[in-house]
Amino acid sequence: MNIDMITASAERGAGQVRRTPLLNSPFIDDLAGRRVFVKAEALQHTGSFKYRGAWSALSALGHNALRAGVIAFSSGNHAQGIALAAKEHETTAVIVMPSDAPSLKIENTRALGAEVVLYDRAGEDRDEIGARLAKERGLTLVKPFDEPQVIAGQGTAGLEIAEQAAEFGVDAAEVLVCCGGGGLTSGIALALADRAPAMKVRPVEPVDFDDVTRSLASGQIERNEKTSGSLCDAIITPQPGQITFPLMQKLCGPGIVVPEEDCLRAMAVAFMRLKLVLEPGGAIAFAAALYHGDTLTSDPVIAVASGGNVDADIFRMALEKYGSDL
Amino acid sequence: MNIDMITASAERGAGQVRRTPLLNSPFIDDLAGRRVFVKAEALQHTGSFKYRGAWSALSALGHNALRAGVIAFSSGNHAQGIALAAKEHETTAVIVMPSDAPSLKIENTRALGAEVVLYDRAGEDRDEIGARLAKERGLTLVKPFDEPQVIAGQGTAGLEIAEQAAEFGVDAAEVLVCCGGGGLTSGIALALADRAPAMKVRPVEPVDFDDVTRSLASGQIERNEKTSGSLCDAIITPQPGQITFPLMQKLCGPGIVVPEEDCLRAMAVAFMRLKLVLEPGGAIAFAAALYHGDTLTSDPVIAVASGGNVDADIFRMALEKYGSDL
């Protein structure tokens, strides 16, 4: 993994991957007690950064592999990214999804033309299912994070952050990134190490799913005890990746662990002050910027708002609980 | 009014006015039955396009006028735009607002440092109140739409639409614009007449507040009978302006009239498919693209999503009614 893979991915994705804006608001700065910039990656195609990695992986395949089709396993956002990228590359996608994924994500994946195979998150191993189907049908498996071309694609968000922050005169900041398996986190960290070396990435995770934070602290890969039961469904993974963890270990500052409830509050703030729809997992880095300032050392901070694929009833709950506080 | 005023405004606003993205989604194209692009102006500073005109007007003032301060009358979005632009120009703003404006808009305007003076929309004349306060305190009145530098500022959105559409290979399209007094509509029409002459602006208004549509049809300025009582509070004005009407008459196609309920449905679609928060009036052009295709003649169409300053309870209602339809 190196910066050249990220710039090559950016070139392949030019005109296709959306350049999402870097937003700010005086109201948010007041609330956080420091300047905050938000990379609005929920505005990416399919509603999350996962489209970057998906486009990157598909566009890097050779002709025959592309024609044969791809397979992916995902709680939803990677699924939608792969489904749309496959459609745009005029090939087929099979998506292995947990049966408890939000219905919206399952429906969207199907509507984008993919074949969805559901599995039980607690009792079955998605890697095994994915490998078996890939072999049976001659499909190329596109892993959600521990895959070099996917990491390179997520890293293109880091290239944009460096450029857009420079337009605001910012070259040094902590960059808070929602972290599941570490694909986005390590990709952005790689890009910034080259383009904005005074920036430092901090992974942000939900309480009870802080495998990366603990792994960075202990110096070895740690697993989560729980594998489901969080509103932040998009960023729940058993453990950091074999490729992503060494990158994060080399490049990232300590992790930050945030309660779910803070994600709901941050969703209401993003609604009110940025006009941006975020899902709980996609709001967690923004929540860290707003409510966990004691763990931060820089001013400004940059928070990556990584996705917005939330069912209407959960969004309504966030507004009902916190929409009138502001 | 001419294109040079718009390009000069764009130069004064460079690095200050946000370049908002032009968004699209395959789900929306399917729903509308044609390609749809959405100019996401709700992502502008203060949550609406009005900041463009406000910054334009303030930045065009001479030193003494700027120091003395400004006054504006507004149902809310112009108010917030003027308040922030005044703060950034280190001067004071007095804002005359109707007492039935959404509480969020009144609170935001105060929080941005402006002095708010409330009036009764049915019984008092806001122009008279504004003129009296301006005279008493030596303030410069910045009208919400019938003011050349404000129209020039709104027109900068048109410059961006021409450039961004060209990146998608689009140079001909109907451009649907949410229309109150006609500042945004005439500004965009002026910009496009120069930069993308194959595009045609269509003003979009709510049922019962279709003064521009009727004025364009009759060839003279027509008034609305009602002056309040719409969810689309941001685009309710008594009649088109003396400056904006002749521009719209020369440059625009026929108006489109849309029921309020369609705006709520369009808000749910923008939530789900674009991750964008829109207010009812800010969603009306997008609603026309989605639900009034019979009145449109082009494919693609471009809809300007002009603002997102909506109270949480109204947004929740839109999601409750229409969030599960999609």
XYZ file of C-alpha atoms in Angstrom:
652
model
C 0.000 0.000 0.000
C 1.351 3.420 -0.948
C 0.287 6.872 -2.058
C 0.678 5.989 -5.749
C -2.127 3.434 -5.455
C -4.368 6.152 -4.030
C -3.560 8.705 -6.735
C -4.038 6.022 -9.405
C -7.425 5.214 -7.888
C -8.345 8.915 -7.930
C -7.443 9.076 -11.623
C -9.577 6.030 -12.458
C -12.485 7.554 -10.501
C -12.268 11.079 -11.920
C -15.700 12.266 -13.085
C -17.286 9.223 -11.445
C -16.570 9.411 -7.727
C -18.185 12.535 -6.304
C -15.976 15.173 -4.703
C -17.925 15.736 -1.479
C -17.848 19.155 0.193
C -16.023 20.072 3.406
C -18.678 21.893 5.465
C -18.587 24.117 8.529
C -20.925 26.318 10.560
C -20.438 28.985 13.221
C -23.121 27.221 15.308
C -21.115 23.995 15.302
C -17.906 25.800 16.203
C -19.717 27.337 19.189
C -21.102 23.975 20.275
C -17.759 22.170 19.990
C -15.677 24.970 21.437
C -13.286 24.779 18.498
C -13.440 25.044 14.721
C -14.914 21.904 13.162
C -14.904 20.910 9.487
C -17.097 18.057 8.303
C -16.217 15.981 5.239
C -19.749 15.281 3.984
C -19.166 11.817 2.607
C -22.833 10.911 3.136
C -23.305 12.891 -0.094
C -21.203 10.331 -1.979
C -23.026 8.137 -4.540
C -25.070 5.436 -2.704
C -24.949 7.552 0.452
C -21.560 6.521 1.829
C -17.785 6.504 1.223
C -18.002 2.806 0.356
C -18.681 3.712 -3.278
C -15.102 5.029 -3.489
C -13.577 1.669 -2.597
C -16.072 -0.230 -4.723
C -15.404 1.858 -7.823
C -11.672 1.600 -7.152
C -11.739 -2.208 -6.893
C -13.982 -2.755 -9.918
C -12.057 -0.329 -12.103
C -8.803 -2.142 -11.223
C -10.055 -5.565 -12.380
C -8.864 -7.099 -15.633
C -11.301 -7.655 -18.479
C -12.049 -11.341 -17.811
C -12.491 -10.974 -14.062
C -14.793 -8.020 -14.618
C -16.917 -9.965 -17.096
C -17.255 -12.928 -14.714
C -18.736 -10.704 -12.002
C -17.988 -9.901 -8.360
C -19.165 -10.931 -4.911
C -19.083 -8.943 -1.684
C -20.247 -9.324 1.910
C -21.488 -6.273 3.721
C -23.927 -4.921 6.292
C -25.140 -2.581 3.610
C -23.031 0.368 2.575
C -20.296 -1.661 0.866
C -23.118 -3.665 -0.722
C -24.701 -0.608 -2.300
C -21.350 0.715 -3.436
C -20.438 -2.582 -5.114
C -23.919 -2.945 -6.634
C -23.812 0.484 -8.277
C -20.180 0.199 -9.372
C -20.917 -3.248 -10.888
C -23.921 -1.841 -12.749
C -21.803 1.025 -14.065
C -19.125 -1.449 -15.170
C -21.871 -3.490 -16.875
C -21.209 -6.605 -14.831
C -23.052 -8.612 -12.142
C -22.722 -8.505 -8.348
C -23.736 -11.013 -5.676
C -23.980 -9.471 -2.207
C -23.900 -11.508 1.021
C -25.690 -9.430 3.693
C -26.548 -10.079 7.373
C -30.252 -10.727 7.826
C -30.452 -7.940 10.466
C -29.139 -5.221 8.139
C -31.498 -2.217 7.825
C -34.242 -3.069 5.357
C -33.479 0.088 3.425
C -29.964 -1.109 2.679
C -31.137 -4.540 1.560
C -33.817 -3.038 -0.692
C -31.459 -0.493 -2.183
C -28.897 -3.152 -2.977
C -31.502 -5.198 -4.821
C -32.844 -2.128 -6.625
C -29.338 -1.414 -7.907
C -29.438 -4.754 -9.700
C -27.451 -6.992 -7.345
C -28.401 -10.485 -6.179
C -28.686 -10.446 -2.353
C -27.867 -13.571 -0.245
C -28.826 -13.174 3.455
C -26.964 -14.862 6.351
C -27.277 -14.996 10.154
C -24.675 -12.649 11.664
C -24.437 -14.582 14.966
C -24.379 -18.150 13.635
C -22.719 -18.077 10.233
C -19.322 -16.917 8.964
C -19.714 -14.445 6.149
C -16.159 -14.964 4.920
C -16.806 -18.661 4.472
C -20.086 -18.067 2.637
C -18.439 -15.481 0.400
C -15.495 -17.756 -0.417
C -17.770 -20.688 -1.253
C -20.021 -18.676 -3.606
C -16.988 -17.066 -5.241
C -15.527 -20.474 -5.992
C -18.795 -22.007 -7.188
C -19.563 -19.198 -9.625
C -16.098 -17.946 -10.598
C -16.730 -14.556 -9.009
C -14.044 -12.189 -7.739
C -14.458 -11.482 -4.034
C -14.213 -7.771 -3.191
C -13.595 -7.610 0.553
C -15.102 -4.649 2.375
C -11.877 -3.283 3.883
C -8.880 -5.637 3.949
C -8.242 -5.251 0.239
C -5.571 -2.948 -1.233
C -7.658 -1.435 -4.064
C -10.532 -0.777 -1.663
C -8.215 0.959 0.801
C -6.782 2.981 -2.104
C -10.294 4.078 -3.092
C -11.213 5.148 0.451
C -7.919 7.026 0.544
C -9.112 9.343 -2.222
C -11.274 11.006 0.447
C -8.004 11.855 2.178
C -6.594 13.514 -0.949
C -9.705 15.706 -1.053
C -9.500 16.532 2.660
C -5.909 17.731 2.246
C -6.853 19.965 -0.709
C -10.077 21.296 0.781
C -8.563 22.027 4.195
C -5.758 23.934 2.469
C -8.426 26.140 0.836
C -9.451 27.124 4.386
C -5.801 27.725 5.272
C -5.696 24.556 7.407
C -2.730 22.204 7.154
C -2.596 20.788 10.698
C -5.551 19.096 12.425
C -6.751 15.905 14.012
C -8.875 14.052 11.460
C -11.586 11.975 13.128
C -12.673 8.964 11.098
C -15.568 6.540 11.733
C -13.860 3.170 12.017
C -15.096 -0.366 11.381
C -12.494 -2.626 9.795
C -10.205 0.296 9.130
C -10.377 0.666 5.344
C -11.428 4.311 5.391
C -9.239 5.102 8.377
C -6.055 3.582 6.946
C -6.722 4.931 3.440
C -7.185 8.481 4.686
C -4.169 8.147 6.979
C -1.994 7.029 4.049
C -3.168 9.912 1.861
C -2.659 12.505 4.584
C 0.782 11.189 5.547
C 1.832 12.181 2.046
C -0.290 15.271 1.363
C -0.768 16.852 4.793
C 1.774 15.289 7.158
C 0.845 17.654 10.005
C -2.605 16.041 10.136
C -3.174 13.047 12.419
C -5.977 10.528 11.980
C -7.929 9.393 15.068
C -10.202 6.338 14.622
C -13.620 6.688 16.280
C -15.684 3.667 17.384
C -18.890 2.897 19.319
C -18.832 1.700 22.935
C -18.624 -2.143 23.032
C -17.189 -2.240 19.492
C -13.821 -0.624 20.169
C -11.577 -3.309 18.699
C -9.343 -0.822 16.875
C -8.919 1.421 19.904
C -7.931 -1.554 22.062
C -5.719 -3.017 19.347
C -3.832 0.271 18.953
C -3.408 0.455 22.735
C -2.183 -3.132 23.146
C -0.136 -3.285 19.946
C -1.864 -6.430 18.662
C -5.167 -7.262 16.993
C -7.999 -7.444 19.564
C -11.512 -8.752 18.873
C -14.934 -7.453 19.904
C -16.948 -9.724 22.177
C -20.205 -8.617 20.576
C -20.848 -8.797 16.850
C -24.284 -7.159 16.681
C -26.683 -4.961 18.631
C -25.559 -1.454 17.761
C -27.353 1.392 15.996
C -23.972 1.953 14.317
C -24.496 -1.156 12.169
C -22.278 0.169 9.380
C -19.094 0.114 11.442
C -19.450 -3.130 13.399
C -16.702 -5.590 12.511
C -15.130 -8.378 14.608
C -11.568 -7.013 14.450
C -9.231 -4.768 12.440
C -7.834 -6.141 9.191
C -4.483 -7.780 8.543
C -3.612 -5.021 6.080
C -5.403 -2.109 7.770
C -4.127 -2.670 11.309
C -0.381 -2.239 10.632
C -1.183 0.914 8.628
C -3.262 2.336 11.478
C -0.601 1.320 13.993
C 2.024 3.219 12.029
C -0.004 6.299 11.116
C -2.884 6.919 13.546
C -3.237 8.517 16.962
C -5.220 6.807 19.759
C -8.796 5.708 19.118
C -11.835 7.487 20.581
C -14.818 5.546 21.938
C -18.247 7.209 21.748
C -21.658 6.132 23.159
C -24.412 5.463 20.626
C -26.582 8.148 22.150
C -24.039 10.804 21.167
C -24.371 9.657 17.552
C -28.109 10.365 17.681
C -27.442 13.829 19.111
C -24.859 14.495 16.398
C -27.377 13.396 13.752
C -29.760 16.101 15.013
C -26.980 18.705 14.879
C -26.028 17.715 11.322
C -29.715 17.957 10.359
C -30.060 21.406 11.864
C -26.733 23.030 11.119
C -25.414 21.302 7.995
C -28.656 20.112 6.319
C -26.984 16.753 6.082
C -28.587 13.338 6.756
C -26.266 11.009 8.680
C -26.715 7.443 9.884
C -25.586 6.649 13.465
C -22.272 5.071 12.429
C -21.713 7.865 9.911
C -22.177 10.483 12.639
C -19.779 9.007 15.197
C -16.693 11.013 14.234
C -18.777 14.198 14.225
C -20.116 13.178 17.662
C -16.533 12.873 18.895
C -15.815 16.409 17.643
C -18.934 17.796 19.349
C -19.034 15.909 22.656
C -15.586 14.458 23.339
C -13.449 17.564 23.038
C -11.487 16.525 26.137
C -9.853 13.737 24.121
C -8.877 16.076 21.264
C -5.731 18.157 21.060
C -6.113 20.235 17.893
C -8.113 23.271 16.809
C -9.494 22.913 14.163
C -10.563 19.301 13.912
C -11.879 17.601 10.786
C -14.602 14.944 11.161
C -15.444 12.533 8.372
C -19.220 12.014 8.148
C -19.041 8.735 6.363
C -22.622 7.731 5.520
C -26.313 8.614 5.578
C -28.172 5.376 4.922
C -30.569 5.471 7.857
C -34.165 4.252 8.006
C -36.704 7.069 8.383
C -37.921 5.800 11.785
C -34.452 5.960 13.351
C -33.881 9.430 11.952
C -37.252 10.557 13.333
C -36.290 9.157 16.731
C -33.045 11.162 16.699
C -34.964 14.351 15.846
C -37.657 13.623 18.426
C -35.062 13.119 21.149
C -32.629 15.879 20.260
C -34.121 18.088 17.514
C -35.473 20.708 19.899
C -32.342 20.968 22.074
C -30.474 23.092 19.591
C -28.657 44.060 -14.551
C -26.186 42.123 -16.655
C -23.825 39.167 -16.579
C -20.876 41.368 -15.564
C -22.581 42.151 -12.249
C -22.919 38.433 -11.608
C -19.307 37.596 -12.442
C -18.148 40.556 -10.306
C -20.254 39.210 -7.436
C -18.730 35.763 -7.895
C -15.257 37.293 -7.689
C -16.090 39.192 -4.487
C -17.529 35.988 -3.000
C -14.707 33.637 -3.999
C -13.565 31.572 -1.009
C -16.527 32.844 1.008
C -19.677 31.698 -0.785
C -19.786 27.904 -0.830
C -19.788 26.118 -4.189
C -22.656 23.689 -3.580
C -22.669 20.290 -5.322
C -24.933 19.211 -8.190
C -26.298 15.842 -7.049
C -28.060 12.958 -8.780
C -29.188 9.404 -8.054
C -30.351 6.478 -10.177
C -33.299 6.066 -7.761
C -34.447 9.609 -8.456
C -34.083 9.204 -12.208
C -36.296 6.102 -11.992
C -38.897 7.911 -9.892
C -39.025 10.967 -12.154
C -38.849 9.036 -15.412
C -36.018 11.255 -16.631
C -32.549 12.272 -15.489
C -32.697 14.807 -12.646
C -29.857 16.907 -11.235
C -30.298 18.736 -7.946
C -28.368 21.903 -7.121
C -27.972 21.384 -3.375
C -28.179 24.989 -2.287
C -29.476 23.962 1.148
C -25.795 23.229 1.818
C -24.965 26.927 1.379
C -23.863 28.835 4.500
C -26.926 29.572 6.717
C -28.804 26.768 4.954
C -30.077 28.617 1.898
C -29.093 30.467 -1.273
C -29.935 33.772 0.433
C -26.390 33.986 1.774
C -25.185 34.507 -1.808
C -27.273 37.660 -2.253
C -26.502 38.889 1.236
C -22.747 38.518 0.812
C -23.012 40.116 -2.622
C -24.900 43.148 -1.323
C -22.697 43.686 1.743
C -19.468 43.269 -0.194
C -20.644 45.885 -2.715
C -21.250 48.591 -0.083
C -18.869 51.514 0.338
C -16.874 51.879 3.535
C -19.152 54.402 5.283
C -22.377 52.615 4.450
C -20.886 49.343 5.640
C -19.784 50.873 8.928
C -23.225 52.374 9.574
C -24.860 48.947 9.314
C -27.680 47.368 7.340
C -31.347 46.521 7.751
C -33.360 43.786 6.069
C -36.863 42.356 6.195
C -37.327 38.651 5.764
C -39.326 35.583 6.747
C -36.064 34.017 7.762
C -33.601 32.838 5.132
C -32.631 36.302 3.884
C -32.420 37.295 7.561
C -29.871 34.613 8.373
C -27.882 35.361 5.242
C -27.699 39.069 6.057
C -26.913 38.408 9.721
C -23.944 36.161 8.923
C -22.658 38.359 6.089
C -22.885 41.422 8.376
C -20.976 39.604 11.123
C -18.300 38.586 8.624
C -18.076 42.188 7.396
C -17.769 43.288 11.048
C -20.865 45.468 10.942
C -24.359 45.395 12.506
C -27.657 44.131 11.068
C -31.256 44.874 12.091
C -33.708 42.269 10.775
C -37.471 42.892 10.503
C -39.195 39.481 10.612
C -42.841 38.359 10.546
C -43.980 37.131 13.953
C -45.149 33.829 12.393
C -41.732 32.948 10.936
C -40.420 29.535 12.077
C -38.928 29.901 15.530
C -35.730 28.257 14.319
C -35.161 31.046 11.808
C -35.790 33.777 14.379
C -33.454 32.133 16.907
C -30.733 31.551 14.335
C -30.869 35.152 13.194
C -30.409 36.376 16.768
C -27.652 33.845 17.406
C -25.751 35.209 14.400
C -25.615 38.579 16.169
C -28.455 40.474 14.479
C -31.130 42.579 16.219
C -34.553 41.110 15.367
C -37.685 43.328 15.129
C -40.930 41.322 14.773
C -44.053 42.524 12.875
C -47.552 41.193 12.131
C -47.562 39.843 8.556
C -51.319 40.425 8.081
C -51.677 43.866 9.653
C -48.403 45.697 9.113
C -46.367 46.673 6.033
C -42.831 45.393 6.330
C -41.523 47.794 3.692
C -42.799 50.752 5.698
C -41.282 49.449 8.929
C -37.982 48.807 7.193
C -37.874 52.251 5.594
C -38.648 53.993 8.897
C -35.948 52.141 10.851
C -33.434 52.688 8.048
C -34.075 56.433 8.149
C -34.022 56.707 11.954
C -30.732 54.857 12.338
C -28.914 55.653 9.082
C -28.962 51.999 8.010
C -28.746 50.768 4.421
C -31.807 48.717 3.477
C -30.924 45.442 1.736
C -34.126 44.271 0.055
C -34.632 40.514 -0.155
C -35.003 40.259 -3.927
C -35.728 43.491 -5.807
C -32.176 44.745 -5.433
C -29.530 44.485 -8.191
C -26.597 43.320 -6.044
C -28.793 40.680 -4.389
C -29.963 39.384 -7.777
C -26.325 39.343 -8.923
C -25.388 37.262 -5.885
C -28.178 34.750 -6.452
C -27.065 34.585 -10.082
C -23.735 33.105 -9.010
C -25.653 29.853 -8.423
C -26.441 29.984 -12.150
C -22.755 30.288 -13.064
C -22.082 27.154 -11.025
C -25.011 25.258 -12.568
C -23.685 25.972 -16.074
C -20.198 24.727 -15.139
C -21.328 21.690 -13.159
C -23.879 20.569 -15.755
C -21.170 20.799 -18.425
C -19.067 18.374 -16.340
C -21.934 15.882 -16.783
C -22.027 16.657 -20.515
C -25.287 18.597 -20.124
C -25.740 21.934 -21.883
C -29.498 21.950 -22.530
C -32.128 21.478 -19.818
C -35.066 23.047 -18.090
C -33.871 24.555 -14.825
C -36.584 24.514 -12.160
C -36.226 27.258 -9.561
C -38.177 27.773 -6.318
C -39.704 31.232 -6.764
C -40.840 33.850 -4.249
C -40.065 37.417 -5.312
C -37.937 36.209 -8.179
C -34.414 37.127 -7.049
C -32.995 33.634 -7.391
C -35.051 32.897 -10.496
C -34.058 36.034 -12.389
C -30.420 35.844 -11.242
C -30.036 32.257 -12.426
C -31.871 33.062 -15.669
C -29.485 35.946 -16.367
C -26.412 33.799 -15.690
C -27.649 30.915 -17.829
C -28.680 33.172 -20.718
C -24.988 34.030 -20.996
C -23.297 30.765 -19.965
C -25.726 28.050 -21.077
C -28.202 29.641 -23.509
C -29.830 26.279 -24.306
C -31.063 26.081 -20.711
C -34.467 27.541 -19.837
C -35.521 28.564 -16.317
C -39.002 27.585 -15.107
C -40.199 29.287 -11.884
C -41.934 26.935 -9.417
C -44.487 28.178 -6.854
C -46.933 26.741 -4.287
C -50.679 26.509 -4.971
C -52.415 29.760 -3.850
C -49.123 31.695 -4.081
C -48.623 31.571 -7.832
C -48.206 35.303 -8.479
C -45.218 34.838 -10.805
C -46.898 32.097 -12.858
C -49.996 34.266 -13.317
C -47.943 37.396 -13.998
C -45.934 35.615 -16.697
C -49.178 34.354 -18.259
C -50.977 37.717 -18.221
C -47.938 39.854 -19.060
C -48.362 42.130 -16.061
C -47.634 41.981 -12.329
C -50.351 40.011 -10.491
C -50.717 39.797 -6.709
C -51.492 36.870 -4.410
C -54.744 37.102 -2.464
C -53.230 35.333 0.533
C -50.060 36.465 2.256
C -49.620 33.653 4.783
C -50.695 30.117 5.608
C -48.246 27.996 3.630
C -45.651 25.483 4.749
C -43.516 27.060 2.018
C -43.007 30.157 4.171
C -39.669 30.992 2.551
C -41.144 31.697 -0.868
C -44.359 33.548 0.017
C -44.290 37.097 -1.337
C -47.170 39.373 -2.360
C -46.023 39.859 -5.970
C -42.965 39.691 -8.248
C -40.492 42.588 -8.065
C -40.227 45.634 -10.322
C -36.712 44.552 -11.330
C -37.180 40.780 -11.241
C -40.443 40.589 -13.205
C -39.191 42.087 -16.500
C -36.130 39.807 -16.303
C -38.302 36.728 -15.763
C -40.672 37.864 -18.525
C -37.778 38.114 -20.959
C -35.868 34.980 -19.937
C -38.120 32.359 -18.283
C -40.509 29.698 -19.506
C -43.983 29.291 -17.973
C -44.330 28.874 -14.210
C -45.221 25.563 -12.545
C -47.630 25.397 -9.587
C -47.151 22.602 -7.053
C -49.289 21.507 -4.052
C -47.654 21.758 -0.623
C -48.103 18.036 -0.059
C -45.778 17.279 -2.966
C -43.090 19.333 -1.227
C -43.343 17.075 1.837
C -43.046 13.997 -0.386
C -40.021 15.500 -2.133
C -38.426 16.227 1.262
C -38.671 12.512 2.091
C -37.090 11.603 -1.255
C -34.226 14.076 -0.732
C -33.695 12.597 2.746
C -33.591 9.056 1.419
C -31.802 9.418 -1.901
C -29.611 12.503 -1.570
C -29.023 12.658 2.235
C -30.063 16.276 1.959
C -32.347 18.164 4.372
C -34.801 20.456 2.555
C -37.493 22.825 3.852
C -40.879 22.722 2.082
C -40.267 25.838 -0.025
C -36.730 24.643 -0.769
C -38.069 21.321 -2.046
C -40.721 22.703 -4.413
C -38.609 22.709 -7.590
C -37.459 19.148 -6.829
C -41.136 18.231 -6.275
C -41.939 19.613 -9.721
C -39.196 17.426 -11.224
C -40.491 14.325 -9.417
C -44.266 14.704 -9.630
C -45.089 17.162 -12.421
C -43.234 15.634 -15.314
C -46.214 16.282 -17.586
C -45.421 20.010 -17.496
C -41.735 19.478 -18.353
C -40.273 19.189 -21.829
C -36.583 18.374 -21.283
C -34.525 15.350 -20.232
C -32.504 15.967 -18.104
C -33.979 18.604 -15.834
C -32.093 20.516 -13.168
C -33.916 21.409 -9.927
C -32.575 24.025 -7.532
C -33.040 22.873 -3.914
C -32.875 26.313 -2.414
C -32.972 25.866 1.366
C -33.096 23.506 4.321
C -34.138 25.618 7.311
C -37.007 23.499 8.568
C -38.104 22.875 12.152
C -37.512 19.298 13.313
C -41.241 18.646 13.869
C -42.164 19.501 10.265
C -39.338 17.335 8.955
C -40.475 14.458 11.177
C -44.012 14.865 9.814
C -42.724 14.624 6.238
C -40.813 11.425 7.095
C -43.754 9.968 9.002
C -46.105 10.568 6.068
C -43.817 9.627 3.204
C -40.590 8.092 4.569
C -41.748 4.500 4.172
C -43.187 4.908 0.659
C -39.831 4.825 -1.012
